PDB file of C-alpha atoms in Angstrom:
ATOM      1  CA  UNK Y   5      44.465 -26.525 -31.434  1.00 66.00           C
ATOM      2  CA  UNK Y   6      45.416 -23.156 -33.043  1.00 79.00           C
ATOM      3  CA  UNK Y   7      43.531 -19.990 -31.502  1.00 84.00           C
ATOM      4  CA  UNK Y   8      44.175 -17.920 -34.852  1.00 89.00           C
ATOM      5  CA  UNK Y   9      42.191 -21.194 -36.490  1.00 90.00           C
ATOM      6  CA  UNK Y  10      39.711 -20.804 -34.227  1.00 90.00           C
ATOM      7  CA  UNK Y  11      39.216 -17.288 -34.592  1.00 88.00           C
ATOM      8  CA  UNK Y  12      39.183 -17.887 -38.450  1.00 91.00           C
ATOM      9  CA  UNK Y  13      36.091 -20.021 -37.737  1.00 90.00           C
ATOM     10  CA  UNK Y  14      34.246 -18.198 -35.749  1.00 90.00           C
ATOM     11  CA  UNK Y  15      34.336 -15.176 -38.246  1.00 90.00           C
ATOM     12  CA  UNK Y  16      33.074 -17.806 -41.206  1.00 91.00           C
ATOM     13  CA  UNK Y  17      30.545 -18.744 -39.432  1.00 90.00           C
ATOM     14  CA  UNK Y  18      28.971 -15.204 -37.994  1.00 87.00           C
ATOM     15  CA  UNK Y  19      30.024 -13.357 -41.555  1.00 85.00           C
ATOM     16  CA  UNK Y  20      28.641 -16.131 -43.706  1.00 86.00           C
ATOM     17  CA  UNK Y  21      31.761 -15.883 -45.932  1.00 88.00           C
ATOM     18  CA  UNK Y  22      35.092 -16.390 -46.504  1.00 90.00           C
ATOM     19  CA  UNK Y  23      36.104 -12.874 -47.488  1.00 87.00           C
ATOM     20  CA  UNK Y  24      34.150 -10.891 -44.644  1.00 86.00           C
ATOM     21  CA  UNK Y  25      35.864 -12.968 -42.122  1.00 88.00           C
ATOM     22  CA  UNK Y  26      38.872 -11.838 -44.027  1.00 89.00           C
ATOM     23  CA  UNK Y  27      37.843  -8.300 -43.948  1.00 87.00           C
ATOM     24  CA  UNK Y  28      37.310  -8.587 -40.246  1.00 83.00           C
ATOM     25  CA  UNK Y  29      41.251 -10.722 -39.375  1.00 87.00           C
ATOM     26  CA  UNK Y  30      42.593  -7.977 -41.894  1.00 88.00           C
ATOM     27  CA  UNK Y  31      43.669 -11.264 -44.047  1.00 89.00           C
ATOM     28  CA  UNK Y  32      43.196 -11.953 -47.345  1.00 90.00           C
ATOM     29  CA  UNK Y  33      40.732 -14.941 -48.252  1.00 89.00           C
ATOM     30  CA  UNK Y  34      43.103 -17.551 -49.059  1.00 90.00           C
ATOM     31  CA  UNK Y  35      45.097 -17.209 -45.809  1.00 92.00           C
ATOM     32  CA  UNK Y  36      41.841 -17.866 -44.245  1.00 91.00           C
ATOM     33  CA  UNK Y  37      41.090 -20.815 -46.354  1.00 91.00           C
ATOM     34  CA  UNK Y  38      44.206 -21.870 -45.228  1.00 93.00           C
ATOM     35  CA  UNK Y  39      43.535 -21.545 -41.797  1.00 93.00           C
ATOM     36  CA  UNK Y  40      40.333 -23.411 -41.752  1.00 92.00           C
ATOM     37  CA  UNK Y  41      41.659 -26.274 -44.010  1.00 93.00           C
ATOM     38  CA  UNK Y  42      44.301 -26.372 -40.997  1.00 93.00           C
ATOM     39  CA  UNK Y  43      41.337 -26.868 -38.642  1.00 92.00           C
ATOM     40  CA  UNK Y  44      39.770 -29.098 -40.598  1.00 91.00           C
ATOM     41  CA  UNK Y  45      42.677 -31.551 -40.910  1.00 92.00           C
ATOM     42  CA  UNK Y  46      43.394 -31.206 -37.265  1.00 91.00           C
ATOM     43  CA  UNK Y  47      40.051 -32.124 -35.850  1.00 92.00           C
ATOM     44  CA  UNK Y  48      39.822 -34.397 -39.368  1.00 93.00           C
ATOM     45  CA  UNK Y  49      35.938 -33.076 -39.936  1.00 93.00           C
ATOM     46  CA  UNK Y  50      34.344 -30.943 -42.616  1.00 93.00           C
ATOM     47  CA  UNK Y  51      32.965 -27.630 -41.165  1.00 93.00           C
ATOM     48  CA  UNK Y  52      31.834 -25.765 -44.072  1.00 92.00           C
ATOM     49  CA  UNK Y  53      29.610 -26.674 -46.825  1.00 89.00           C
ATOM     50  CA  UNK Y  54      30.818 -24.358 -50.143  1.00 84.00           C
ATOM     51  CA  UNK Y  55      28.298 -23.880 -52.379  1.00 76.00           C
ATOM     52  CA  UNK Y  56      29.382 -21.360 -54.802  1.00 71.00           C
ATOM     53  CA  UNK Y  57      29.042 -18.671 -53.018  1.00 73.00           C
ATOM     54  CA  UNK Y  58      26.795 -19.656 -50.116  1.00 80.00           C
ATOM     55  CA  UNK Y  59      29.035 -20.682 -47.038  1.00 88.00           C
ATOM     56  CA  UNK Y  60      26.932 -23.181 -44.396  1.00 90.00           C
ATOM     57  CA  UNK Y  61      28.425 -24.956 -40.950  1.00 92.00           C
ATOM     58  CA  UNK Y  62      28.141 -28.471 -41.598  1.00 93.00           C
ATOM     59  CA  UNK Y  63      26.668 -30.643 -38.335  1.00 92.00           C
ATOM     60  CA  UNK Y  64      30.159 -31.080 -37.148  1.00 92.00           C
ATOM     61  CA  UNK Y  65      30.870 -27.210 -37.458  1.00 91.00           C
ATOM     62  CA  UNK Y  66      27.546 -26.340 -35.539  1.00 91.00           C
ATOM     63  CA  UNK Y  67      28.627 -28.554 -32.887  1.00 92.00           C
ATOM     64  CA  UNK Y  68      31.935 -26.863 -32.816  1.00 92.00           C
ATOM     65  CA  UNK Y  69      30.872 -23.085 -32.518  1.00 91.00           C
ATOM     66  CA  UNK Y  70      29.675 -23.173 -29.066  1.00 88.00           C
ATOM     67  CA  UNK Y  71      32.586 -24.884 -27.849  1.00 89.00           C
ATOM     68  CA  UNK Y  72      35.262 -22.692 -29.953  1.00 89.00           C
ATOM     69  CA  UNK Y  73      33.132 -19.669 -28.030  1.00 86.00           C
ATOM     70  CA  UNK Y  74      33.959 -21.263 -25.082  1.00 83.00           C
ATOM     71  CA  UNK Y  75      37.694 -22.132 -25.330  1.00 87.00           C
ATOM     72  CA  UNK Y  76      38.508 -18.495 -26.678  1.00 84.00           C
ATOM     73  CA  UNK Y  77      36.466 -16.931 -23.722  1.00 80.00           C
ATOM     74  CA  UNK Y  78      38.335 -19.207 -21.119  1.00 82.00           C
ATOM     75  CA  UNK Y  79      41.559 -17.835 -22.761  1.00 83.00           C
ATOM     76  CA  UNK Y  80      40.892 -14.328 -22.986  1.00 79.00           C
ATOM     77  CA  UNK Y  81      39.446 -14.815 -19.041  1.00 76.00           C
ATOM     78  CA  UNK Y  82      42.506 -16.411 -18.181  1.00 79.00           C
ATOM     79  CA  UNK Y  83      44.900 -13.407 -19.357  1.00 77.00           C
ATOM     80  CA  UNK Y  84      42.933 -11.132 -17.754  1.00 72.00           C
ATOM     81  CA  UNK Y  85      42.859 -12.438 -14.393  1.00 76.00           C
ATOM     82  CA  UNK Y  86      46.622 -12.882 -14.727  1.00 76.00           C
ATOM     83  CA  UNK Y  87      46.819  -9.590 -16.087  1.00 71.00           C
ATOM     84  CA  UNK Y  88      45.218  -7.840 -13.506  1.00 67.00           C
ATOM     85  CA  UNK Y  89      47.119  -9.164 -10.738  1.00 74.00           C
ATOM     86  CA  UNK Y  90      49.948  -6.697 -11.851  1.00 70.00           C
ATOM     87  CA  UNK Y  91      46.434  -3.725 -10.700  1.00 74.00           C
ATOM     88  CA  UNK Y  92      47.724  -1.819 -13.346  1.00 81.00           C
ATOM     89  CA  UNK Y  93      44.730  -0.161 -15.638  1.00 86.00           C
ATOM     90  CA  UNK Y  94      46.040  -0.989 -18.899  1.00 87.00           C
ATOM     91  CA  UNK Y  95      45.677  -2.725 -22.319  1.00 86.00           C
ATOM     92  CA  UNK Y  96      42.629  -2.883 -24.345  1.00 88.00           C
ATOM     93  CA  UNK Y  97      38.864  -2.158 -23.198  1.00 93.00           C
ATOM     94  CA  UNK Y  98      36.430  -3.270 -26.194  1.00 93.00           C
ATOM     95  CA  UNK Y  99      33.435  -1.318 -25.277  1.00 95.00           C
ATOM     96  CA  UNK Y 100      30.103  -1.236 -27.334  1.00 96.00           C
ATOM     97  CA  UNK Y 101      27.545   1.567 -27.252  1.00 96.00           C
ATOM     98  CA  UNK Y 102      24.673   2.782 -28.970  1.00 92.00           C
ATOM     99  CA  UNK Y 103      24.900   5.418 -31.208  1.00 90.00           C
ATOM    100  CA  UNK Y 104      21.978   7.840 -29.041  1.00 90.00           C
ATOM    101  CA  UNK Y 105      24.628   7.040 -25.796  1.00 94.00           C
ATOM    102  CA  UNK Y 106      27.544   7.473 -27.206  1.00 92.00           C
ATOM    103  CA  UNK Y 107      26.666  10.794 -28.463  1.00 89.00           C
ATOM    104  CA  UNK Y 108      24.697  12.538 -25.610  1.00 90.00           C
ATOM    105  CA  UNK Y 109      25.861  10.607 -22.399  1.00 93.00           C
ATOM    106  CA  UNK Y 110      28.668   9.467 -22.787  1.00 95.00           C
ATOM    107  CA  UNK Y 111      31.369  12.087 -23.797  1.00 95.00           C
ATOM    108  CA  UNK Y 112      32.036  13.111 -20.431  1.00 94.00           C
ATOM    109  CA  UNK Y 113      33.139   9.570 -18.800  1.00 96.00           C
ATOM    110  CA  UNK Y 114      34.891   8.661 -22.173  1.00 96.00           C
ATOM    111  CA  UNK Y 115      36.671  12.079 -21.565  1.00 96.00           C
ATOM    112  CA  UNK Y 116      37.572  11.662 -17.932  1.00 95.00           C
ATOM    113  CA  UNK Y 117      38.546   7.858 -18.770  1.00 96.00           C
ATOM    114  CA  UNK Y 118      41.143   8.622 -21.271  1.00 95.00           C
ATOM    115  CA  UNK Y 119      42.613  11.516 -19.240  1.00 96.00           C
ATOM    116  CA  UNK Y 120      42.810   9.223 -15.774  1.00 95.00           C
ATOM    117  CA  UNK Y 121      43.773   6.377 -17.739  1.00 95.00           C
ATOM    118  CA  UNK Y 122      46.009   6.763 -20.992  1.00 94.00           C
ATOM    119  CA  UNK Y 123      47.667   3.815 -21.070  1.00 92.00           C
ATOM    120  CA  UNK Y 124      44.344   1.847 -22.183  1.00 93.00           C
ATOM    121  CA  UNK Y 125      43.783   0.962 -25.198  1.00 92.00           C
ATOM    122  CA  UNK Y 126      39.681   2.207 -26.106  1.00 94.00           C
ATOM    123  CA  UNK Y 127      38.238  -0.357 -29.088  1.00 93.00           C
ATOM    124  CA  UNK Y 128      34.461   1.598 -29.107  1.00 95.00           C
ATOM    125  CA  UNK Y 129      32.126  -0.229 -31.480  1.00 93.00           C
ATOM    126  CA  UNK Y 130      28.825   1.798 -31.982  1.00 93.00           C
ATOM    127  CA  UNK Y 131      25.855  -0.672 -32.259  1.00 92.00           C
ATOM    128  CA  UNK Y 132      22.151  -1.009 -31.794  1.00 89.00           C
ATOM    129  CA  UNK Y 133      21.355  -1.481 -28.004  1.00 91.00           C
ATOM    130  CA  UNK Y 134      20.235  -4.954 -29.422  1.00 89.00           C
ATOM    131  CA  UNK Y 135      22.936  -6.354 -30.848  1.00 90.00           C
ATOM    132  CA  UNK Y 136      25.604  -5.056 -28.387  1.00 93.00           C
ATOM    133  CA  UNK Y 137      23.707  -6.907 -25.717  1.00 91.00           C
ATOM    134  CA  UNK Y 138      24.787 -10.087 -27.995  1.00 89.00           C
ATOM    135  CA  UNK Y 139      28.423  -8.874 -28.360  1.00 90.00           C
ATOM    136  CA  UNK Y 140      28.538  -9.197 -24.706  1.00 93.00           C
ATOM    137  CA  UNK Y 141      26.868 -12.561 -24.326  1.00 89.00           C
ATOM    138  CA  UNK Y 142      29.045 -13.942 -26.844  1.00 84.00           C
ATOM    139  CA  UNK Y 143      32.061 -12.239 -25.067  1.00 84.00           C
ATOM    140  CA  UNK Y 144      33.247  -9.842 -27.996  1.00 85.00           C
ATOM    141  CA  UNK Y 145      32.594  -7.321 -25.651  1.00 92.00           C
ATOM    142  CA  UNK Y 146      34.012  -6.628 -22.079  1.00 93.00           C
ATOM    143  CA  UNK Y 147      30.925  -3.800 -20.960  1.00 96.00           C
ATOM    144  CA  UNK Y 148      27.623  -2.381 -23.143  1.00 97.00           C
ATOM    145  CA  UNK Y 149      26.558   0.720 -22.226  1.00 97.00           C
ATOM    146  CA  UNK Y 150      22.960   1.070 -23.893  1.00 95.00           C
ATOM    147  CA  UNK Y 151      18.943   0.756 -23.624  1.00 93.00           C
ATOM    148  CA  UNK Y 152      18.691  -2.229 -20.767  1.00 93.00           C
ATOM    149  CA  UNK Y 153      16.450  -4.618 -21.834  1.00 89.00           C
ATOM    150  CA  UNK Y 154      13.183  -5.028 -20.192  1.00 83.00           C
ATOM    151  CA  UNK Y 155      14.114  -8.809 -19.582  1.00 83.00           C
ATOM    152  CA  UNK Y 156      17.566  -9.132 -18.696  1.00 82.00           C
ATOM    153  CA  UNK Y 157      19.078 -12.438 -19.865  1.00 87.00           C
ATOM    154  CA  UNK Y 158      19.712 -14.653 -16.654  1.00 91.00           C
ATOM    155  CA  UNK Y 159      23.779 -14.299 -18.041  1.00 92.00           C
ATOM    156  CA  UNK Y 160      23.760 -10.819 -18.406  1.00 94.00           C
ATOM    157  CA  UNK Y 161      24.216  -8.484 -15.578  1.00 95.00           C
ATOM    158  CA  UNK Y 162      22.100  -4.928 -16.151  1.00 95.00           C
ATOM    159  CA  UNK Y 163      23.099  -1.507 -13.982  1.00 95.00           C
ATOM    160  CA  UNK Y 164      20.972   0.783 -14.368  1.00 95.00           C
ATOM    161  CA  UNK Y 165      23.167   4.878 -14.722  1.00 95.00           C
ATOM    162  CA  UNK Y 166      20.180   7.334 -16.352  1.00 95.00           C
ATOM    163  CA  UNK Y 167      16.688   7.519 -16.161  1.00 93.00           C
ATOM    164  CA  UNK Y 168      15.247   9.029 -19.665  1.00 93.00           C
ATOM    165  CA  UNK Y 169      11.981   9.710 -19.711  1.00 93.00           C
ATOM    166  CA  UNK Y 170      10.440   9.177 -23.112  1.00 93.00           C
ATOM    167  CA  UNK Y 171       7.811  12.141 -24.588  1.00 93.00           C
ATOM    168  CA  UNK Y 172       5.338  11.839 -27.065  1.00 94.00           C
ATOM    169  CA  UNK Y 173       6.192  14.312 -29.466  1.00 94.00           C
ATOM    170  CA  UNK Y 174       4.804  16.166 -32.997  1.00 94.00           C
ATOM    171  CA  UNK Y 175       5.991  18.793 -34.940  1.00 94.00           C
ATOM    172  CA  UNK Y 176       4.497  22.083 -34.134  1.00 89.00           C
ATOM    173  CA  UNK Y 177       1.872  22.370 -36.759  1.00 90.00           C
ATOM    174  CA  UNK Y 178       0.723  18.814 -35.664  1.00 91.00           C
ATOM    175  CA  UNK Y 179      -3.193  18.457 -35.339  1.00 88.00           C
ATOM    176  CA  UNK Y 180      -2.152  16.585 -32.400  1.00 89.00           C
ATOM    177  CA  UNK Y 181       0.169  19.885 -31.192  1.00 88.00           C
ATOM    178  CA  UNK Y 182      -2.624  22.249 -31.285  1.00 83.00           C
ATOM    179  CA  UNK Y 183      -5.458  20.280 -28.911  1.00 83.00           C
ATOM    180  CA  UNK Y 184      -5.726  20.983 -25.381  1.00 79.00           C
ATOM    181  CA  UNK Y 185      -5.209  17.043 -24.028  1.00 82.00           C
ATOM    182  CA  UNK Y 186      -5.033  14.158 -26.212  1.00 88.00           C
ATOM    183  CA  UNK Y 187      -5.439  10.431 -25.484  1.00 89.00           C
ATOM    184  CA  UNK Y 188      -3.286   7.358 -26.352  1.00 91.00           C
ATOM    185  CA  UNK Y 189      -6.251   6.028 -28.726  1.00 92.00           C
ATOM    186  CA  UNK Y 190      -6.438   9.584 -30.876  1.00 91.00           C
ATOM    187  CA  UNK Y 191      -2.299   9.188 -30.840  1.00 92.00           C
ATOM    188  CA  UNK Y 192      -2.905   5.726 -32.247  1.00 92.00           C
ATOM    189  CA  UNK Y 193      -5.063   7.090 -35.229  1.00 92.00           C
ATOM    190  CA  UNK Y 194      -2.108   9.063 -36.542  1.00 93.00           C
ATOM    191  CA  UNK Y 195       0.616   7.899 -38.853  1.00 94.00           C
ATOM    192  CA  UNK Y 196       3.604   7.395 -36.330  1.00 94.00           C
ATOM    193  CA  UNK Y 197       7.717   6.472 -37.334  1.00 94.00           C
ATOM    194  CA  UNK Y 198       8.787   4.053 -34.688  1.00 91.00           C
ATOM    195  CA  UNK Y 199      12.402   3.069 -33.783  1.00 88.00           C
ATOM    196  CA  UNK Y 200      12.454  -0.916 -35.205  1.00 86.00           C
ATOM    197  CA  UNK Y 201      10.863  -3.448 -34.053  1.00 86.00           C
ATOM    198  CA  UNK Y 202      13.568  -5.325 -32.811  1.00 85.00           C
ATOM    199  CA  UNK Y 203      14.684  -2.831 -30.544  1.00 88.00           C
ATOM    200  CA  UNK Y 204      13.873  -2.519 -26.657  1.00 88.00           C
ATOM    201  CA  UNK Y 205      12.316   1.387 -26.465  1.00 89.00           C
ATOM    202  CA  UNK Y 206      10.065  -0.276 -29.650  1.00 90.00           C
ATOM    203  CA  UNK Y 207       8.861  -2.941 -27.174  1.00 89.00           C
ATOM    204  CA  UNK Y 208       8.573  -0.634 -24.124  1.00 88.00           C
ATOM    205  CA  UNK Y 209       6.738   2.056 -25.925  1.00 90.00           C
ATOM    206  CA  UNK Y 210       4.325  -0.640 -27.807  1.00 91.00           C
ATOM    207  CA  UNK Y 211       3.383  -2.405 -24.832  1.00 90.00           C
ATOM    208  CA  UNK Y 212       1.581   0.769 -23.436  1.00 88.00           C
ATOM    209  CA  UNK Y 213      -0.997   0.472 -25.950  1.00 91.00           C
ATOM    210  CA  UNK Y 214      -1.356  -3.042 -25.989  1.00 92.00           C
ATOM    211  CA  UNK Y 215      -2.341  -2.528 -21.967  1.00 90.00           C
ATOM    212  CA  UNK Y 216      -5.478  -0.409 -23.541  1.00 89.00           C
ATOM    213  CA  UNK Y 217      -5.757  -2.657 -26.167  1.00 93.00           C
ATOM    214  CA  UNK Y 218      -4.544  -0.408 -28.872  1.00 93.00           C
ATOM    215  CA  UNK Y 219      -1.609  -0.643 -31.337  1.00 92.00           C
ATOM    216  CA  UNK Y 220       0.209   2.238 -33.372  1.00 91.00           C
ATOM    217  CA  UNK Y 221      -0.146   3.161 -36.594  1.00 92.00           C
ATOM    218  CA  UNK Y 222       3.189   2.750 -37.568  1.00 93.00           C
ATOM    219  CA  UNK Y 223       3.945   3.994 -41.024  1.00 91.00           C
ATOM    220  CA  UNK Y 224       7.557   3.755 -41.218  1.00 90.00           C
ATOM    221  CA  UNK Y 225      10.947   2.509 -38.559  1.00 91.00           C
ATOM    222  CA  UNK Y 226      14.891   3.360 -38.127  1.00 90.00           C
ATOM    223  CA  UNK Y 227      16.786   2.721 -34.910  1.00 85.00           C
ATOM    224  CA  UNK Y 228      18.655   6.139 -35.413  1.00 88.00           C
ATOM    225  CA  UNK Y 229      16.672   8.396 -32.894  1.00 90.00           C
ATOM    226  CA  UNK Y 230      18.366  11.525 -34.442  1.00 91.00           C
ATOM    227  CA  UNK Y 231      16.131  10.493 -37.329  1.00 93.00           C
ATOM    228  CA  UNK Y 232      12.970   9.932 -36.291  1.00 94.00           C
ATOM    229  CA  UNK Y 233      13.391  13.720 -34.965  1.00 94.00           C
ATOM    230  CA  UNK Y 234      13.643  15.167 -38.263  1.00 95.00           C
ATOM    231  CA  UNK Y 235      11.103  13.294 -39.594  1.00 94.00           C
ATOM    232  CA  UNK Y 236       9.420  14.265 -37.087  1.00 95.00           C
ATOM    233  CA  UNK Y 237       9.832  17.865 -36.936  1.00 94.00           C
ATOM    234  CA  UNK Y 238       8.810  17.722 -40.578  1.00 93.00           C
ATOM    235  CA  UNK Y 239       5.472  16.677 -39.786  1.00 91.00           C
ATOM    236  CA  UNK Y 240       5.490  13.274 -41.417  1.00 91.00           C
ATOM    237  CA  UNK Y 241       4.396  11.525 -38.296  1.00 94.00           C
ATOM    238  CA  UNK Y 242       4.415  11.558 -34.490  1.00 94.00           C
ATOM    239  CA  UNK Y 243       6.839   9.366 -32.152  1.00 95.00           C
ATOM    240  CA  UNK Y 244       8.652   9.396 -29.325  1.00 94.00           C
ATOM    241  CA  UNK Y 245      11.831  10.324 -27.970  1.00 94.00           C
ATOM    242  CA  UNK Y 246      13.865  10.936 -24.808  1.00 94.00           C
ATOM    243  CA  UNK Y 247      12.901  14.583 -23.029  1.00 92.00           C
ATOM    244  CA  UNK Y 248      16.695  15.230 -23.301  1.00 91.00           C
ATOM    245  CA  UNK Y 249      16.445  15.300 -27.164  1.00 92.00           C
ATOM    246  CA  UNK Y 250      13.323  17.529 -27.218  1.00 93.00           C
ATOM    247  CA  UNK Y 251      14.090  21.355 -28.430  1.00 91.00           C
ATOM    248  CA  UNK Y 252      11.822  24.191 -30.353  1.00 91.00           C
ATOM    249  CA  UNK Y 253      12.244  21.623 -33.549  1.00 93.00           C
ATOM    250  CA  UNK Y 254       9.140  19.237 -32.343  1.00 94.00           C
ATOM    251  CA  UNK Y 255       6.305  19.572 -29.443  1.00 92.00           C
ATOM    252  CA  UNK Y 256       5.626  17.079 -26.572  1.00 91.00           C
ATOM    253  CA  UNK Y 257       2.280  16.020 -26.196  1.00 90.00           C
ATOM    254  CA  UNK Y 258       1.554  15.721 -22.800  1.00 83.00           C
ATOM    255  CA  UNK Y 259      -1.202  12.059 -21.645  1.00 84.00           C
ATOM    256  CA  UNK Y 260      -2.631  12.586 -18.029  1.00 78.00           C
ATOM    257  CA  UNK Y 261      -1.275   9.827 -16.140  1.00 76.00           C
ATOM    258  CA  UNK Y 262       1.059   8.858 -18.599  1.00 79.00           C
ATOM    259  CA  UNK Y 263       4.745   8.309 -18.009  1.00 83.00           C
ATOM    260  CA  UNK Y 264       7.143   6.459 -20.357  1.00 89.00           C
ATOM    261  CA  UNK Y 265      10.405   5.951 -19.417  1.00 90.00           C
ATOM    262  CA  UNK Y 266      13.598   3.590 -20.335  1.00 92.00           C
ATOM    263  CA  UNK Y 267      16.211   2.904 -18.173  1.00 94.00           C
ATOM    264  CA  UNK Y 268      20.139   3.455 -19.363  1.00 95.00           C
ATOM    265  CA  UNK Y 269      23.005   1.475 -18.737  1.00 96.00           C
ATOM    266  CA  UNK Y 270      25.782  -0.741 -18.648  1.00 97.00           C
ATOM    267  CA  UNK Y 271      25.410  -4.589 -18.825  1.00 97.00           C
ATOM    268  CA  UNK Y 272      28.466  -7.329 -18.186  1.00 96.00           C
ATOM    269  CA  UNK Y 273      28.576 -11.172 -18.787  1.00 94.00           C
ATOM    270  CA  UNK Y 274      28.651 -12.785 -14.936  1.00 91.00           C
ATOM    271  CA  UNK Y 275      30.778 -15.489 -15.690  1.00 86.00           C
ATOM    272  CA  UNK Y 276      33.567 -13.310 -17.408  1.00 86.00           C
ATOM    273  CA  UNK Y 277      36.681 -11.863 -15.246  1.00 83.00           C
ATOM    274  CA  UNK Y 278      36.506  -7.899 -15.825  1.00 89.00           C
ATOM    275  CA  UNK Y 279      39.851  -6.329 -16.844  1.00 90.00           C
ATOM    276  CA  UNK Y 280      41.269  -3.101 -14.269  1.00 91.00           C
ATOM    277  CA  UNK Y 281      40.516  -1.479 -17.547  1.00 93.00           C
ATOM    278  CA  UNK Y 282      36.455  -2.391 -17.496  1.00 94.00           C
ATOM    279  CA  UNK Y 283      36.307  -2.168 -13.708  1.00 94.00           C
ATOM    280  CA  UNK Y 284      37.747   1.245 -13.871  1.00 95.00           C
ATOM    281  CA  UNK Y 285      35.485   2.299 -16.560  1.00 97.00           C
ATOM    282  CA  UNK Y 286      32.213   0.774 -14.417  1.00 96.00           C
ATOM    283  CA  UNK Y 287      33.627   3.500 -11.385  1.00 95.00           C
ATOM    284  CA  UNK Y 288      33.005   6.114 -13.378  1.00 95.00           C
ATOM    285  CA  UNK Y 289      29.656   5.028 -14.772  1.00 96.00           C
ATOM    286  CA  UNK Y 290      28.716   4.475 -11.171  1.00 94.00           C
ATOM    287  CA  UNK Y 291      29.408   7.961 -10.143  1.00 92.00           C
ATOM    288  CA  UNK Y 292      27.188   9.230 -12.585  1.00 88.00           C
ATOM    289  CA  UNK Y 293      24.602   7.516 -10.892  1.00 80.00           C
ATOM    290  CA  UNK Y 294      25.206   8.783  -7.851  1.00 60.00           C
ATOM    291  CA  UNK Y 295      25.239  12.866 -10.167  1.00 58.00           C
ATOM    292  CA  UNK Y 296      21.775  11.513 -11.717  1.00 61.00           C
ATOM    293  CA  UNK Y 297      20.240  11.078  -8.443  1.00 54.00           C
ATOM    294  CA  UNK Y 298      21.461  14.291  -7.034  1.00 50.00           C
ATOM    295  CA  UNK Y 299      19.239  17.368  -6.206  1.00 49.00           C
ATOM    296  CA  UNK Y 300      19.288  20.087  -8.927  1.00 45.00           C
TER     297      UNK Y 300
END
């Protein structure tokens, strides 16, 4: 079976259509017509319904897209582990980040990285926390460093780097900025903008209120934290937002006994063998650990 078939397929199937897996291959769409017909004849099975437009897996293409998952994973495991008998740190480290992470932690390893290591290759995709964790379970990605989920997939292993606190903030001319101490029900009666709902600091913020019974009134949702601080600091609503992102532009309100906090970090598939590349990479994410936990 042909792996460049295979890959054809697999980009069908997650794009919906012929020319975005095209787009994706950097091949036009009848070279990847050409390549699935070639599948299809080999395995002698339709997988893809065409309906003008509208591309569908048939049954017997369902049934194949776990298992073509599977044989390119085995493959790509397989020329890593030779690979890395050579214990060079080389080749090409696909890495997927969020967009908050990639721009205010992690500069500094990507910078030490590439100046300890230039002969790897960096492939940096910038995604939602969310949907890198599924790059990594379906093994497009070798490490995600992003917002760890509060319920770790049994496949997916989470270490934790940063600690970032989460503040309830306002712009200054708030009514919320101006009281003396304000409670998580008279936050609740104010418009808020919330990071989506798909996303994990949405479900770790929301499930503080749900404790008390409450739920925010959420008038409008982006994932891009950056953002929800100028809307913010505009005074269309309240939020909140990691203390490290907090500046004269918007005001923390401060709950008694209240502490939000999300955790930060890099996640791995345990069944996948890790490049020199990715385990060199997951040294210096480590170390900042060890510079997060030390005394100021």
């Amino acid at each position: 079976m042909d792996f460049a078939n295979l890959n054809a397929f697999i980009a069908i199937a997650e794009y919906g259509s012929f020319s975005g897996a095209g787009e994706r291959l950097h091949l036009t769409q009848p070279a990847v017509s050409k390549r699935i017909a070639s599948l299809e004849q080999q395995l002698n099975v339709r997988l893809f319904d065409r309906l003008g437009r509208e591309v569908s897996l048939t049954e017997a293409g369902r049934a194949l897209l776990p298992r073509a998952y599977q044989i390119l994973n085995v493959l790509d495991d397989t020329r890593r582990a030779l690979t890395n008998l050579t214990g060079e740190v080389s080749g090409r480290l696909t890495l997927a980040t969020s967009h908050h992470i990639g721009l205010h932690r992690l500069p500094p390893v990507l910078r030490a990285f590439t100046r300890r290591y230039p002969a790897v290759a960096l492939d940096i995709q910038f995604l939602d926390s969310e949907t890198a964790y599924e790059e990594i379970l379906h093994g497009r990605a070798e490490l995600a460093v992003i917002t760890l989920a509060p319920d770790p997939h049994p496949l997916v292993k989470a270490i934790p780097v940063w600690d970032d606190p989460l503040d309830f903030v306002v712009s200054a001319e708030h009514q919320l900025a101006t009281q003396p101490q304000v409670s998580l029900e008279e936050i609740a009666r104010h418009p808020a903008v919330f990071p989506g709902t798909n996303t994990f600091t949405h479900h770790i913020v929301r499930r503080h209120f749900e404790v008390q019974g409450l739920a925010p009134n959420i008038s409008m949702s982006t994932n891009y934290l950056e953002t929800i601080k100028m809307m913010v600091s505009i005074g269309l609503a309240w939020s909140v937002l990691p203390r490290t992102m907090l500046d004269e532009q918007v005001a923390a309100i401060h709950l008694p006994d209240m502490q939000l906090r999300r955790q930060l970090g890099y996640i791995l598939h345990t069944e996948r063998t890790l490049s020199n590349a990715a385990r060199a990479f997951m040294a210096l994410l480590d170390a900042e650990v060890v510079l997060d936990a030390a005394p100021a």
